[in-house]
Short mmCIF file of C-alpha atoms in Angstrom, two decimals:
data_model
loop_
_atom_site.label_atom_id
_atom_site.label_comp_id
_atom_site.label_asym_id
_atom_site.label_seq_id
_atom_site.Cartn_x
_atom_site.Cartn_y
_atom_site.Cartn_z
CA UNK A 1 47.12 27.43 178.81
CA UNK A 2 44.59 28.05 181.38
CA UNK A 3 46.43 27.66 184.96
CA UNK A 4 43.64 25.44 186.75
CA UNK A 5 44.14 22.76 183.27
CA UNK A 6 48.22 23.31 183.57
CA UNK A 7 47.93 22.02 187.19
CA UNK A 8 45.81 18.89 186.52
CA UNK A 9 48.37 18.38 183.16
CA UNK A 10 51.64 18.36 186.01
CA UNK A 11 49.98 16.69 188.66
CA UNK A 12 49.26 13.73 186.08
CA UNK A 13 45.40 14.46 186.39
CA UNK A 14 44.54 15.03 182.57
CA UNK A 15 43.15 12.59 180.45
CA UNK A 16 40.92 14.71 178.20
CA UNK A 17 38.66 17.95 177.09
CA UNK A 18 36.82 19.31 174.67
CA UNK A 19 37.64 22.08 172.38
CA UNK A 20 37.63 25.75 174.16
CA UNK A 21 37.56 24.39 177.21
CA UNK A 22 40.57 26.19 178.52
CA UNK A 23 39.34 29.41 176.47
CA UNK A 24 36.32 28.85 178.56
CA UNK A 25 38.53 28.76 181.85
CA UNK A 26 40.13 32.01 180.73
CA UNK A 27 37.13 33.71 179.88
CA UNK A 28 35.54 34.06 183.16
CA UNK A 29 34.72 32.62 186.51
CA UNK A 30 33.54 29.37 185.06
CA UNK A 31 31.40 26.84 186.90
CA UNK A 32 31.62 23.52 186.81
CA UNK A 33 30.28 19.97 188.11
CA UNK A 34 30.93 16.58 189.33
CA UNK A 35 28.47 13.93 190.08
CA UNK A 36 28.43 11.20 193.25
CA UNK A 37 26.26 8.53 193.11
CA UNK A 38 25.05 7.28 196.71
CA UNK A 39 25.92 3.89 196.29
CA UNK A 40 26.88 3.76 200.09
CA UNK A 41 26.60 5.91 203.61
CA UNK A 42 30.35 7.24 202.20
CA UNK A 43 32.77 7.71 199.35
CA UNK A 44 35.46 6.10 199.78
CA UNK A 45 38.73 6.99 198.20
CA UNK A 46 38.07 6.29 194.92
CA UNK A 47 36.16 9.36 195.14
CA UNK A 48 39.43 11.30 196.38
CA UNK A 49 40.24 12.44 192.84
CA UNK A 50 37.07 13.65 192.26
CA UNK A 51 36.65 15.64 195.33
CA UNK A 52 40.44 17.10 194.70
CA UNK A 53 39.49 17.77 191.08
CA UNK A 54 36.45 20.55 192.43
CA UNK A 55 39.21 21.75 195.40
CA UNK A 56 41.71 22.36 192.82
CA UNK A 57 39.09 24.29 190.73
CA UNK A 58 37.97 26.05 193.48
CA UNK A 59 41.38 27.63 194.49
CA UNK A 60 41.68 28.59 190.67
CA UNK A 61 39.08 31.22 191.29
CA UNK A 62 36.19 28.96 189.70
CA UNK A 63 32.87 27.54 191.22
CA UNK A 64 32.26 24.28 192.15
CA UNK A 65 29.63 22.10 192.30
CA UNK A 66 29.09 18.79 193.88
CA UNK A 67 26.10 16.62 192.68
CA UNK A 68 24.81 14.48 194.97
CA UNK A 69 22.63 11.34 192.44
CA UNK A 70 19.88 10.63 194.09
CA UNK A 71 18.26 10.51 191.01
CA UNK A 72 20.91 8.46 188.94
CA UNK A 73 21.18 6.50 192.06
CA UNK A 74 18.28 4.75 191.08
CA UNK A 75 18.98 3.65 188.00
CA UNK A 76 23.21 3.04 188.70
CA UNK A 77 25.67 4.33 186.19
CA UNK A 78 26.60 1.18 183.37
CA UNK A 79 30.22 3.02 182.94
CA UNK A 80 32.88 0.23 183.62
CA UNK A 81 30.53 -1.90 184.80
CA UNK A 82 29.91 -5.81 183.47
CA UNK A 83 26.64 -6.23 185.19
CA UNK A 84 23.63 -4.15 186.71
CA UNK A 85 23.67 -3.29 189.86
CA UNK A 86 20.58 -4.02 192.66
CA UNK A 87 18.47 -0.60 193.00
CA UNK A 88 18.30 0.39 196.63
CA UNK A 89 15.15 1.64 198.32
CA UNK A 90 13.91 4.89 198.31
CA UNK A 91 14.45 5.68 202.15
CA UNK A 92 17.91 3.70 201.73
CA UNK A 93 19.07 6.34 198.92
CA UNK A 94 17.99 9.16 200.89
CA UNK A 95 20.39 8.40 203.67
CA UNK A 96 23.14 7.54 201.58
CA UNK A 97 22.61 11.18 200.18
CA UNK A 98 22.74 12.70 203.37
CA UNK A 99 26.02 11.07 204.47
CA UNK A 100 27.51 11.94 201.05
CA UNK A 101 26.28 15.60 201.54
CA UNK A 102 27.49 15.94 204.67
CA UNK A 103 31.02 14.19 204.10
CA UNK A 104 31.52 16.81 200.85
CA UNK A 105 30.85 19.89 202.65
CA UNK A 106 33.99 19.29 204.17
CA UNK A 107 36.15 19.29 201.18
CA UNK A 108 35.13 22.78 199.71
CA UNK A 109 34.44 26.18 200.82
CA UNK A 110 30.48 26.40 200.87
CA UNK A 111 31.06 30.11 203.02
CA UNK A 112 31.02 33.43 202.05
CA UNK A 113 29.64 35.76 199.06
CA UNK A 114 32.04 35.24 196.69
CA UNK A 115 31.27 34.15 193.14
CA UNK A 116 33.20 30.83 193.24
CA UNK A 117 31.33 29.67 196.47
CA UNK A 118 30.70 25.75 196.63
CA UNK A 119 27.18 24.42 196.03
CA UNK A 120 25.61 20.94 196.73
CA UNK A 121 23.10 20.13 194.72
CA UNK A 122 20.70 16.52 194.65
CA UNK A 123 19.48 15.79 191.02
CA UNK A 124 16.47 13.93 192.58
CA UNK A 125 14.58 17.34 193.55
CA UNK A 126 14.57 18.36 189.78
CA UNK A 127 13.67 14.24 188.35
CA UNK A 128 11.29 13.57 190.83
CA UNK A 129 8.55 15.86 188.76
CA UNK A 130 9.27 14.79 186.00
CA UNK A 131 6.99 12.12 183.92
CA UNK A 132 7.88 9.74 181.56
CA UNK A 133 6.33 11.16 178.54
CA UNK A 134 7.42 14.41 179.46
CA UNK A 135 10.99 13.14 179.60
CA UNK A 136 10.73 10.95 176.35
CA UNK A 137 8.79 13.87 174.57
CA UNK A 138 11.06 17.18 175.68
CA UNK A 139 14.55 14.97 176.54
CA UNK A 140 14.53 12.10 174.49
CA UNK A 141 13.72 13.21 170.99
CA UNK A 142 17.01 15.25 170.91
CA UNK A 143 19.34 11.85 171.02
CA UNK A 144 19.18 9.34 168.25
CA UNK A 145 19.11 5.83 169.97
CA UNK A 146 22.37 5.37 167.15
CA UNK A 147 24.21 8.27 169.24
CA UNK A 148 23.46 6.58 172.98
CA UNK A 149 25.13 2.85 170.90
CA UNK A 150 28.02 4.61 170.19
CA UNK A 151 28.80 4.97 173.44
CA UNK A 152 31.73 2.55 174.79
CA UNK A 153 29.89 2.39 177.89
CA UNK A 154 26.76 0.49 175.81
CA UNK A 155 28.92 -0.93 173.06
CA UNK A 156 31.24 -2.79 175.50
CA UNK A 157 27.83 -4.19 177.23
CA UNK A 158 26.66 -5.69 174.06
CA UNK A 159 30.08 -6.98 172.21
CA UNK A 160 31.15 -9.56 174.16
CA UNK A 161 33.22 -7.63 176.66
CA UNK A 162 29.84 -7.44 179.30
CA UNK A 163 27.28 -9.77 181.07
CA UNK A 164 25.28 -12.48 178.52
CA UNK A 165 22.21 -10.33 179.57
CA UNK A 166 23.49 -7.13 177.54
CA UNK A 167 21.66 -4.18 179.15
CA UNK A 168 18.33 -3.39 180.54
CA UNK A 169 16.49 -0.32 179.23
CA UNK A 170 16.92 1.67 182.76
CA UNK A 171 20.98 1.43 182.20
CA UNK A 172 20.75 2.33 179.03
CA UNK A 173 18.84 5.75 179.67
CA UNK A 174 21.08 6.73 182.43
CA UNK A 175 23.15 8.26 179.74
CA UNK A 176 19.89 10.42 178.75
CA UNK A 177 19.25 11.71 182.55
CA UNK A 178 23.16 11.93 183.23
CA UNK A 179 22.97 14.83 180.17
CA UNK A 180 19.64 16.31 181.36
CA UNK A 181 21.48 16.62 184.81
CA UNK A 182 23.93 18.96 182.65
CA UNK A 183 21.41 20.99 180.59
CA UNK A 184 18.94 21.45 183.59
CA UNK A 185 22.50 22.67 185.92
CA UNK A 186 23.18 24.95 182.54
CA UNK A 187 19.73 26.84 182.34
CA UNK A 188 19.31 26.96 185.79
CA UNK A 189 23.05 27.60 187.85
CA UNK A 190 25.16 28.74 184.43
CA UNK A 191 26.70 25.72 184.85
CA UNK A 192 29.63 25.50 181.69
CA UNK A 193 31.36 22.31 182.46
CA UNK A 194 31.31 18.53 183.69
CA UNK A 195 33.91 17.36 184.71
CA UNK A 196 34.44 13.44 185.95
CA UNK A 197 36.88 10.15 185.77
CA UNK A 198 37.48 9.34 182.01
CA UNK A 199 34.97 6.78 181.60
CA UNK A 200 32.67 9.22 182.11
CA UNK A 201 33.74 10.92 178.49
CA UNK A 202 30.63 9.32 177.11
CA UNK A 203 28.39 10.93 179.62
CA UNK A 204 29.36 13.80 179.86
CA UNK A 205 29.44 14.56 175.91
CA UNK A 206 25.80 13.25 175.70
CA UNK A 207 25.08 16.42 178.31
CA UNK A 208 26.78 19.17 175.75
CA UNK A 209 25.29 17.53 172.38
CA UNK A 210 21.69 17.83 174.54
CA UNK A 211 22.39 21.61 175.73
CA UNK A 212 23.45 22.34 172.31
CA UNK A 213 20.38 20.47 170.28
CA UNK A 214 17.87 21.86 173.26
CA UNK A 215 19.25 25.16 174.37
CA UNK A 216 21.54 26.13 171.67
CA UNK A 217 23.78 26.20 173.85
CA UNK A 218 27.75 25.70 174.66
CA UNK A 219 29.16 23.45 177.07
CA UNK A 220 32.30 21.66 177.91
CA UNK A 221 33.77 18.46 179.20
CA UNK A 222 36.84 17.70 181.09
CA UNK A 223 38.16 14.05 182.37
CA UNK A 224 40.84 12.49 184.74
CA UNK A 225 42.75 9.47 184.13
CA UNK A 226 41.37 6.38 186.56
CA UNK A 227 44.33 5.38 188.73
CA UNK A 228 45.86 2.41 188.51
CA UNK A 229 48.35 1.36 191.22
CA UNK A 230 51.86 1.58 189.32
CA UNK A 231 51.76 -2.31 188.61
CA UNK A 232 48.38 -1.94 186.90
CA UNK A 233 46.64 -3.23 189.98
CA UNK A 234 43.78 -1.93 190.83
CA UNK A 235 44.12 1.37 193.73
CA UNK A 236 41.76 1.58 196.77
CA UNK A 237 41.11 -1.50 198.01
CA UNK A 238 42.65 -3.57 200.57
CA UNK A 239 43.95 -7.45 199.35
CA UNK A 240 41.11 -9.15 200.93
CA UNK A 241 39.05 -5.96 198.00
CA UNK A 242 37.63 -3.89 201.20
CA UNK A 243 37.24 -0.27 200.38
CA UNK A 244 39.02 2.32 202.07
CA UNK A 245 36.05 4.87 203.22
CA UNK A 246 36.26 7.98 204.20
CA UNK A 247 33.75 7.87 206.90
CA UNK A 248 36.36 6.98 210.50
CA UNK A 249 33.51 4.38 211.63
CA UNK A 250 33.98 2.13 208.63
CA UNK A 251 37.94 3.03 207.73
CA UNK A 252 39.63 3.97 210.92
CA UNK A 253 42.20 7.13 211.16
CA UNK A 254 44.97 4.04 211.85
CA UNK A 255 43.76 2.06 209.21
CA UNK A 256 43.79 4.61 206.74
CA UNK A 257 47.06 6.42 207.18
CA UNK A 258 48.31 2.76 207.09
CA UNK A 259 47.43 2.71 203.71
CA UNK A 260 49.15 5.56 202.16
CA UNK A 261 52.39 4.61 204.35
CA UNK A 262 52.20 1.49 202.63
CA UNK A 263 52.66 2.74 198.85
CA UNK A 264 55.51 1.86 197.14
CA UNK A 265 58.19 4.21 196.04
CA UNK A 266 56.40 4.90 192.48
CA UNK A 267 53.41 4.88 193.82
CA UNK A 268 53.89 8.09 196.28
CA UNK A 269 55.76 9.53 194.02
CA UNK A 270 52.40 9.65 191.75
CA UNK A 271 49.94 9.54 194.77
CA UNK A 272 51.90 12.81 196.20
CA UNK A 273 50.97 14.83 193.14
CA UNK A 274 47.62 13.57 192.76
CA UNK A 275 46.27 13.60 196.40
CA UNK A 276 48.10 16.61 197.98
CA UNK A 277 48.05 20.17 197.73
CA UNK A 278 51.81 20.48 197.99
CA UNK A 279 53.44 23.43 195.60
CA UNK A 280 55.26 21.63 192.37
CA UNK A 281 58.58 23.06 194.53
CA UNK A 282 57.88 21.22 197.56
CA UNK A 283 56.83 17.75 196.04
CA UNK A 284 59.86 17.93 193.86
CA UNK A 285 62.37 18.72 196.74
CA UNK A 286 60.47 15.68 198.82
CA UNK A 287 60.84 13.27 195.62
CA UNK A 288 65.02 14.35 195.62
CA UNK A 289 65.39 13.82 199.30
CA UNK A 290 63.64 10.37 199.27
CA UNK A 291 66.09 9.33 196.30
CA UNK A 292 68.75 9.92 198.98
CA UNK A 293 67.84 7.57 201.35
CA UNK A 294 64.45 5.92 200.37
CA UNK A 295 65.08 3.47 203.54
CA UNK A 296 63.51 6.59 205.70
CA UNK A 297 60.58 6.81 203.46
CA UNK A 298 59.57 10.60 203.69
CA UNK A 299 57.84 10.69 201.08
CA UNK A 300 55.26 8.03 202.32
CA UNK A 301 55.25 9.67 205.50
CA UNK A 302 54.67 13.20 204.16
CA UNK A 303 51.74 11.81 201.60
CA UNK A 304 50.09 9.89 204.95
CA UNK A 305 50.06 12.69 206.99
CA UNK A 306 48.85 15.51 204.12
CA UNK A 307 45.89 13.03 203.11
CA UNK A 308 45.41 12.21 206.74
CA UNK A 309 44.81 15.53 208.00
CA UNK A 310 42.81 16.35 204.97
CA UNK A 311 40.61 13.96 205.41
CA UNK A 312 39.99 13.44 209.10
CA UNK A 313 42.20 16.23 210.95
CA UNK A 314 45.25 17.23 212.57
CA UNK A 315 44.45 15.46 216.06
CA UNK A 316 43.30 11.87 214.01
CA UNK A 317 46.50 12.28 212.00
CA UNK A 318 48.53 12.38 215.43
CA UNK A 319 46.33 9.63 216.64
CA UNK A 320 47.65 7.53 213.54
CA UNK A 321 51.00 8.52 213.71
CA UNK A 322 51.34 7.79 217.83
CA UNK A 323 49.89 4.09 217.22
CA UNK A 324 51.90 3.58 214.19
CA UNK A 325 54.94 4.65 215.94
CA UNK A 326 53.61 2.22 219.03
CA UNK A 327 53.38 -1.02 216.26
CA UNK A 328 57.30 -0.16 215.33
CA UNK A 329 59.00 0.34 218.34
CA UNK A 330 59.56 3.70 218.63
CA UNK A 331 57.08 4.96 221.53
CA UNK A 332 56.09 4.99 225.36
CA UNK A 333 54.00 3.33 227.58
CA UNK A 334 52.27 6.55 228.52
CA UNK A 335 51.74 7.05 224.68
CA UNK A 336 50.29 3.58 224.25
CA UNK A 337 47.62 3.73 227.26
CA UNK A 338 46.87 7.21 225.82
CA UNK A 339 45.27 5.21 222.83
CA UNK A 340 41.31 4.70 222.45
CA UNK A 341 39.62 1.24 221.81
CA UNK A 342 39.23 1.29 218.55
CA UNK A 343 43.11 2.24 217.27
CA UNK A 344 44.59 0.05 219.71
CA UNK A 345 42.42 -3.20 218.36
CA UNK A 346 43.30 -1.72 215.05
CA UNK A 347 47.05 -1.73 215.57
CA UNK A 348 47.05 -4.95 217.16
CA UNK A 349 44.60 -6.86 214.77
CA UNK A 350 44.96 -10.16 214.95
CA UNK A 351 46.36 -10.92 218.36
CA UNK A 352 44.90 -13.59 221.21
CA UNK A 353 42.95 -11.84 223.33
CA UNK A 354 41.63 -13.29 226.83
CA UNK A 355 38.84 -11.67 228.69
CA UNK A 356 39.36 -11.70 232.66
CA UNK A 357 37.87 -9.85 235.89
CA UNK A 358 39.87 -6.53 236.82
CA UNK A 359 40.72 -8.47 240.15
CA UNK A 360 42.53 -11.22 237.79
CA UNK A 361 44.75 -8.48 236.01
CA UNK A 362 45.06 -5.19 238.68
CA UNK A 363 47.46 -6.23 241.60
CA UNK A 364 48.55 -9.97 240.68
CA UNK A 365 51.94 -10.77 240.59
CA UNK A 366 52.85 -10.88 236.77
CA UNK A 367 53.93 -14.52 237.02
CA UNK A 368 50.82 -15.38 237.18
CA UNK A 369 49.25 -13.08 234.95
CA UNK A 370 51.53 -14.19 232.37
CA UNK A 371 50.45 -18.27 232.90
CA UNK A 372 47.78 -19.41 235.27
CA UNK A 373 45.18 -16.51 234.97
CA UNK A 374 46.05 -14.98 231.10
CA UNK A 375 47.45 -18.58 229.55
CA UNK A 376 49.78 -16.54 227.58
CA UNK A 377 52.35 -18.74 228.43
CA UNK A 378 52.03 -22.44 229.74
CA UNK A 379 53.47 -22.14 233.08
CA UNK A 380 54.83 -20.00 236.02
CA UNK A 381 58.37 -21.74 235.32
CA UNK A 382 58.30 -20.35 231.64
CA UNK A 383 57.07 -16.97 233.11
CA UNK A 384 60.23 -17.06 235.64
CA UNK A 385 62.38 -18.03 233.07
CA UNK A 386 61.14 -15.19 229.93
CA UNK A 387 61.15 -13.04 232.54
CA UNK A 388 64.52 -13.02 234.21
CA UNK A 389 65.85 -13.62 230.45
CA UNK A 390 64.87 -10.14 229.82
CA UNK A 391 62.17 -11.15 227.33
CA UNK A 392 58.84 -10.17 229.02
CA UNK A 393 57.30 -6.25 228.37
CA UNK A 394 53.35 -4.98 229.58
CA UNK A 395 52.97 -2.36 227.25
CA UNK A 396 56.06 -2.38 225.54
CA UNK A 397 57.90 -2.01 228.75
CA UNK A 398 60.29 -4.71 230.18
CA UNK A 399 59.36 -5.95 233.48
CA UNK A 400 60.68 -8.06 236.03
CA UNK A 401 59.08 -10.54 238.97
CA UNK A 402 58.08 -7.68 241.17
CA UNK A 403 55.98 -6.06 238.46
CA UNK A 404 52.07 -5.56 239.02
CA UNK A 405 49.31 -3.80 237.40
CA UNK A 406 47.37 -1.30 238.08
CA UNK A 407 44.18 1.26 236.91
CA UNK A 408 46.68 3.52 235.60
CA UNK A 409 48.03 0.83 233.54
CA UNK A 410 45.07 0.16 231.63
CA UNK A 411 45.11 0.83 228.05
CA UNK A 412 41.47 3.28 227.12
CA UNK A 413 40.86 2.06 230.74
CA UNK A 414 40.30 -1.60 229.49
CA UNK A 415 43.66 -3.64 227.86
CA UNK A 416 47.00 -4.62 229.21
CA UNK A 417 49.22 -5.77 226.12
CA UNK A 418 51.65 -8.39 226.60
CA UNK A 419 54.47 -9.32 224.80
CA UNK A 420 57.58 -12.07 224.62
CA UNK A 421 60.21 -11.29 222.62
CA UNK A 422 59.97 -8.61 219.41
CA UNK A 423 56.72 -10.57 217.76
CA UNK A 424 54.71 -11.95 220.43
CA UNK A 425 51.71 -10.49 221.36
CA UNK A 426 48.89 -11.17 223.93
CA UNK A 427 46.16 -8.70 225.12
CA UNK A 428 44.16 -8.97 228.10
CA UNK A 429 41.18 -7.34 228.08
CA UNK A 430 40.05 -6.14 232.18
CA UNK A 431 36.76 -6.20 232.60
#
């Protein structure tokens, strides 16, 4: 078996292929695409897989290319879906497939001379010369309308299973432009493969059954499995169904290591081979060691950190890891005030917050920051009493009556965090 297939097949990333697709692999330096449809200004990471899919085929000595739809964008891919989608403006697209560009030139290797080199390529500058009766006359004649029905993406839009409204005719050719994507990336960049999420199968076949009826060609398809969380719930979205992005200005760093942390046992067992590029050896020592005391949870914390720095650096990941640390217990004041804006009001989501004048908060006895001037508690009496009772930290610190602020205090300049007890929180904001 080809080695780049035998690593998707132990990593659990293998749904499907054609026939000689792995001869294919063997053959020769074999290249091979995956599409991205700007539906946003980033992927988020649903799109993880994906991107891993064209690293992973990269290392295995193969080229990879990244299609950016700003053609297919347009129209919006009916795969999976119950309803159509709005169409976004032209100049709206156009950013969105800017912001994907850029964000996927960070995943693969687009230096150097070598024959496996990354490309990025936007469908849009070979469809947007293209006319209609050109495309019906020279694409469309080589599917039978009966072939484009038998696909479950159409027949699941007009059994039952989809909206009342079944599906307009622009859904229904995406199909046709998704395949001329393939046969124009065959003639033109040798492209031998598509590869994409399982419910792309359709797709993707309607590309090799055009570059064979137009070009007499032969092409091949390869799919992932979609991931599921291990309940069967759906993975990637947040309870309240917010994406995770990959852009830092719509997920935080915090936010987003938060999330891996979070998986369950099963699920970073799975999520370790599927979203890390950690040797069989090493994820299999890390799954043994976690059985032997899953309370510590390395294998969370290993899966966080390698996805982490992946996606957003070393120095984010340490960012994440310091405020994490900060939320359980286990860190400094100095590491705390060493925290920007953002991942402190990300840690600390949720908590009263009371804006007051630096000359309120720097130099005032904490007595009466802690009642008259923050209202954090009701009175100076309570604020004697928490206090001497040992219950009363700024910053995670303990203090006692002769306590005062000052600049250097100042969390990212701005915040003082105050705190009774283990779970009460209050942050004043210094302005």
């Amino acid at each position: 078996m080809n080695s780049f297939i035998e690593e998707l097949k132990w990593r659990g990333l293998f749904a499907d292929m054609m026939p000689g697709t792995d001869e294919q692999l063997n053959k020769e330096v074999t290249t091979a695409y995956i599409g991205f449809d700007p539906t946003a200004d980033s992927l988020h990471i649903g799109s993880l897989i994906q991107i891993k899919i064209l690293a992973h085929f990269q290392q295995h000595g193969h080229k990879p290319i990244a299609l950016v739809g700003g053609a297919t964008g347009m129209i919006g891919d009916p795969s999976g879906k119950s309803a159509e989608r709005n169409l976004l403006d032209e100049a709206t697209l156009l950013h969105y497939v800017d912001c994907l560009k850029n964000q996927l030139s960070k995943f693969l290797d687009f230096e150097g001379e070598g024959a496996n080199k990354a490309e990025l390529v936007n469908n849009y500058d070979w469809m947007k010369n293209i006319s209609f009766l050109d495309f019906a006359k020279n694409v469309g004649k080589n599917i039978t309308v009966n072939y484009m029905m038998a696909k479950d993406s159409v027949k699941k839009r007009f059994s039952g299973d989809g909206s009342a409204e079944g599906m307009s005719f622009t859904e229904f050719t995406y199909q046709l432009i998704q395949g001329y994507d393939f046969l124009h990336l065959y003639q033109n960049n040798n492209v031998k493969l598509q590869m994409g999420g399982s419910d792309q199968w359709g797709n993707i076949t309607t590309g090799t059954e055009l570059i064979r009826r137009k070009a007499q060609g032969e092409a091949f398809a390869l799919t992932v499995p979609l991931i599921t969380k291990a309940d069967g719930s759906k993975f990637g979205k947040s309870e309240s169904g917010e994406n995770y992005w990959l852009d830092k200005k719509k997920t935080s760093p915090y936010k987003f290591y938060q999330f891996w942390l979070n998986a369950t046992d099963d699920d970073a067992e799975r999520f370790i081979k599927f979203y890390t590029f950690l040797s069989k050896e090493e994820i299999e020592a890390l799954i043994e060691e976690h059985k032997t005391a899953p309370h510590e949870r390395k294998l969370q914390k290993r899966l966080a950190e390698e996805v982490t720095v992946w996606v957003h650096g070393r120095e984010e990941y340490e960012k994440a890891l310091k405020a994490s640390e900060i939320l359980f217990g286990r860190s400094t004041a100095e590491d705390l005030v060493s925290l920007d804006e953002e991942t402190f009001l990300e840690v600390f989501d949720g908590v009263p917050q009371k804006e007051l004048p630096k000359a309120d908060v720097l130099g005032v006895s904490i007595v009466d920051l802690l009642s008259e001037k923050s209202g954090f508690l009701k009175s100076k009496s309570e604020a004697q009493r928490e206090i001497k009772g040992n219950a009363i930290s700024v910053n995670k610190e303990k203090v006692n009556e002769t306590y005062t602020a000052n600049e250097s205090d100042l969390i990212d300049g701005t915040f003082l965090l105050l705190q009774k007890g283990k779970k009460s929180y209050f942050i004043v904001k210094a302005q």
